[in-house]
Amino acid sequence: MENKGFKILIHASTWFAPILVPIITYFIISDREIKSLSLQALVFHIVIGILISVSAFFSWILIGIPFLIIFGLIAIIAPIVGIVKAFNERPFRYPIIGSWF
């Protein structure tokens, strides 16, 4: 039950501290599952941030707009799915990133 709150916090951090919360959680908590989830969330936020930035840059020539929409939706939907699964105490791994850790 204790891990449930940390999992929700890590997923929800996407809207208030996407880099800081996973780093702090990684160093404070000793549970391997939470550490893995923290690393997944951290890398996910960094990669999505880079993808959205590149897409926004290329949107001026219209090629980036579809990617901007897709990556923006992934950045919103993936943490929401993670929160719901953590609330129901079901495992969740971030898309693509989850297979690395």
XYZ file of N, CA and C in Angstrom:
303
model
N 0.824 -1.196 0.000
C 0.000 0.000 0.000
C 0.868 1.259 0.000
N 2.019 1.188 0.685
C 2.918 2.338 0.746
C 3.431 2.701 -0.649
N 3.750 1.706 -1.446
C 4.273 1.943 -2.784
C 3.237 2.551 -3.716
N 1.982 2.307 -3.457
C 0.913 2.823 -4.302
C 0.969 4.353 -4.373
N 1.175 4.994 -3.254
C 1.252 6.451 -3.214
C 2.455 6.981 -3.972
N 3.593 6.312 -3.827
C 4.795 6.735 -4.550
C 4.628 6.547 -6.052
N 3.999 5.450 -6.455
C 3.773 5.214 -7.880
C 2.882 6.303 -8.469
N 1.818 6.630 -7.771
C 0.918 7.692 -8.237
C 1.660 9.014 -8.303
N 2.466 9.318 -7.296
C 3.241 10.559 -7.276
C 4.208 10.631 -8.453
N 4.884 9.540 -8.735
C 5.840 9.521 -9.846
C 5.127 9.770 -11.173
N 3.995 9.101 -11.381
C 3.248 9.291 -12.630
C 2.671 10.703 -12.720
N 2.151 11.214 -11.620
C 1.523 12.536 -11.619
C 2.546 13.666 -11.718
N 3.794 13.376 -11.435
C 4.818 14.417 -11.483
C 4.984 15.006 -12.872
N 4.440 14.358 -13.873
C 4.551 14.862 -15.239
C 3.965 16.258 -15.381
N 3.056 16.643 -14.480
C 2.403 17.950 -14.577
C 2.982 19.000 -13.645
N 3.891 18.619 -12.733
C 4.425 19.647 -11.833
C 5.935 19.580 -11.631
N 6.567 18.448 -11.766
C 8.027 18.347 -11.612
C 8.507 17.059 -12.278
N 8.460 17.003 -13.608
C 8.727 15.738 -14.306
C 10.134 15.191 -14.167
N 11.091 16.019 -13.852
C 12.469 15.547 -13.698
C 12.822 15.401 -12.218
N 12.418 16.359 -11.420
C 12.799 16.420 -10.014
C 12.218 15.276 -9.182
N 10.934 15.007 -9.315
C 10.288 13.984 -8.484
C 10.866 12.587 -8.742
N 11.032 12.149 -10.005
C 11.640 10.820 -10.191
C 13.057 10.718 -9.637
N 13.854 11.795 -9.750
C 15.221 11.762 -9.210
C 15.195 11.649 -7.694
N 14.396 12.475 -7.048
C 14.308 12.444 -5.584
C 13.793 11.090 -5.109
N 12.739 10.597 -5.769
C 12.169 9.308 -5.375
C 13.185 8.191 -5.548
N 13.963 8.260 -6.609
C 14.974 7.226 -6.856
C 15.980 7.160 -5.706
N 16.401 8.315 -5.205
C 17.415 8.328 -4.152
C 16.852 8.117 -2.749
N 15.589 8.418 -2.529
C 15.006 8.282 -1.190
C 14.495 6.870 -0.926
N 13.844 6.271 -1.903
C 13.186 4.976 -1.715
C 14.147 3.840 -2.054
N 14.119 2.787 -1.252
C 15.025 1.664 -1.476
C 14.365 0.507 -2.237
N 13.068 0.566 -2.450
C 12.342 -0.488 -3.151
C 12.773 -0.536 -4.618
N 13.132 -1.714 -5.115
C 13.626 -1.854 -6.495
C 12.563 -1.507 -7.523
N 11.320 -1.857 -7.243
C 10.230 -1.570 -8.182
C 10.032 -0.061 -8.343
N 10.093 0.668 -7.242
C 9.942 2.126 -7.281
C 11.151 2.756 -7.972
N 12.340 2.241 -7.711
C 13.540 2.763 -8.387
C 13.433 2.571 -9.898
N 12.990 1.391 -10.326
C 12.825 1.121 -11.751
C 11.793 2.047 -12.372
N 10.674 2.235 -11.680
C 9.627 3.128 -12.178
C 10.120 4.571 -12.234
N 10.907 4.975 -11.253
C 11.465 6.335 -11.248
C 12.378 6.561 -12.452
N 13.232 5.579 -12.733
C 14.111 5.690 -13.896
C 13.314 5.722 -15.197
N 12.289 4.872 -15.286
C 11.436 4.867 -16.476
C 10.783 6.227 -16.673
N 10.219 6.768 -15.599
C 9.544 8.061 -15.688
C 10.526 9.165 -16.071
N 11.701 9.161 -15.470
C 12.708 10.180 -15.764
C 13.113 10.146 -17.238
N 13.457 8.967 -17.731
C 13.867 8.842 -19.125
C 12.690 9.164 -20.055
N 11.493 8.719 -19.701
C 10.300 9.017 -20.505
C 10.102 10.523 -20.626
N 10.191 11.247 -19.513
C 9.981 12.697 -19.535
C 11.052 13.403 -20.357
N 12.277 12.960 -20.232
C 13.371 13.574 -21.002
C 13.186 13.312 -22.493
N 12.907 12.053 -22.861
C 12.741 11.700 -24.276
C 11.529 12.417 -24.872
N 10.412 12.413 -24.174
C 9.218 13.099 -24.683
C 9.483 14.595 -24.811
N 10.183 15.182 -23.856
C 10.529 16.602 -23.940
C 11.366 16.914 -25.171
N 12.341 16.058 -25.453
C 13.180 16.240 -26.641
C 12.346 16.074 -27.914
N 11.511 15.029 -27.958
C 10.682 14.798 -29.142
C 9.714 15.943 -29.394
N 9.100 16.462 -28.339
C 8.174 17.591 -28.493
C 8.931 18.842 -28.938
N 10.107 19.062 -28.398
C 10.909 20.226 -28.795
C 11.302 20.161 -30.270
N 11.765 18.999 -30.711
C 12.140 18.829 -32.118
C 10.912 18.992 -33.016
N 9.790 18.408 -32.607
C 8.558 18.532 -33.389
C 8.093 19.974 -33.456
N 8.192 20.689 -32.349
C 7.790 22.108 -32.334
C 8.690 22.919 -33.265
N 9.982 22.608 -33.256
C 10.912 23.301 -34.152
C 10.531 23.071 -35.619
N 10.221 21.811 -35.966
C 9.892 21.494 -37.347
C 8.451 21.821 -37.730
N 7.643 22.255 -36.787
C 6.260 22.580 -37.117
C 6.156 23.796 -38.031
N 7.194 24.598 -38.098
C 7.149 25.756 -38.983
C 7.176 25.349 -40.454
N 7.620 24.126 -40.748
C 7.537 23.650 -42.126
C 6.463 22.567 -42.263
N 5.565 22.518 -41.300
C 4.395 21.641 -41.268
C 4.692 20.165 -41.034
N 5.933 19.730 -41.200
C 6.235 18.317 -41.002
C 6.183 17.946 -39.517
N 6.421 18.899 -38.641
C 6.452 18.605 -37.213
C 5.097 18.597 -36.541
N 4.082 19.156 -37.170
C 2.764 19.256 -36.525
C 2.174 17.891 -36.184
N 2.148 16.916 -37.109
C 1.599 15.605 -36.714
C 2.382 14.962 -35.571
N 3.714 15.082 -35.617
C 4.527 14.521 -34.541
C 4.292 15.249 -33.229
N 4.120 16.558 -33.298
C 3.840 17.355 -32.105
C 2.537 16.893 -31.462
N 1.539 16.634 -32.272
C 0.249 16.144 -31.757
C 0.402 14.751 -31.147
N 1.082 13.866 -31.860
C 1.244 12.480 -31.377
C 2.042 12.440 -30.079
N 3.193 13.116 -30.048
C 4.032 13.089 -28.849
C 3.357 13.805 -27.681
N 2.604 14.861 -27.981
C 1.852 15.561 -26.935
C 0.807 14.658 -26.304
N 0.108 13.909 -27.140
C -0.896 12.968 -26.620
C -0.249 11.860 -25.798
N 0.881 11.346 -26.265
C 1.589 10.313 -25.498
C 2.016 10.863 -24.143
N 2.505 12.119 -24.132
C 2.952 12.739 -22.876
C 1.809 12.923 -21.892
N 0.597 13.054 -22.385
C -0.565 13.226 -21.507
C -1.171 11.882 -21.124
N -1.324 10.991 -22.083
C -2.053 9.734 -21.862
C -1.254 8.722 -21.041
N 0.045 8.559 -21.318
C 0.842 7.541 -20.618
C 0.848 7.745 -19.098
N 1.075 8.970 -18.587
C 1.023 9.129 -17.127
C -0.370 8.887 -16.536
N -1.415 9.238 -17.280
C -2.771 8.990 -16.780
C -3.019 7.494 -16.660
N -2.605 6.729 -17.659
C -2.751 5.269 -17.596
C -1.938 4.724 -16.425
N -0.732 5.266 -16.220
C 0.096 4.845 -15.087
C -0.559 5.128 -13.750
N -1.182 6.299 -13.615
C -1.876 6.650 -12.370
C -3.023 5.690 -12.111
N -3.825 5.423 -13.139
C -4.972 4.522 -12.976
C -4.505 3.121 -12.597
N -3.465 2.629 -13.268
C -2.964 1.292 -12.937
C -2.356 1.254 -11.535
N -1.646 2.310 -11.139
C -1.079 2.347 -9.787
C -2.185 2.403 -8.747
N -3.235 3.154 -9.029
C -4.367 3.243 -8.103
C -5.038 1.882 -7.934
N -5.106 1.109 -9.013
C -5.689 -0.234 -8.960
C -4.665 -1.304 -8.596
N -3.447 -0.858 -8.239
C -2.356 -1.742 -7.835
C -2.011 -2.767 -8.905
N -1.970 -2.309 -10.152
C -1.573 -3.149 -11.271
C -0.245 -2.628 -11.813
N 0.596 -3.495 -12.352
C 1.897 -3.043 -12.868
C 1.747 -2.186 -14.124
N 2.666 -1.253 -14.291
C 2.680 -0.394 -15.469
C 4.122 -0.108 -15.845
N 4.406 -0.182 -17.118
C 5.719 0.174 -17.645
C 5.487 1.206 -18.737
N 6.314 2.234 -18.742
C 6.176 3.271 -19.749
C 6.428 2.695 -21.140
N 5.714 3.190 -22.152
C 5.912 2.660 -23.501
C 7.372 2.836 -23.947
N 7.898 1.837 -24.567
C 9.261 1.752 -25.093
C 10.304 1.834 -23.973
N 10.237 2.854 -23.126
C 11.201 3.062 -22.043
C 11.157 1.903 -21.049
N 9.963 1.366 -20.783
C 9.797 0.314 -19.797
C 10.569 -0.957 -20.111
N 10.803 -1.211 -21.379
C 11.550 -2.418 -21.737
C 13.053 -2.260 -21.506
N 13.531 -1.050 -21.297
C 14.952 -0.803 -21.061
C 15.352 -1.078 -19.624
N 14.406 -0.926 -18.688
C 14.745 -1.033 -17.269
C 14.092 -2.233 -16.654
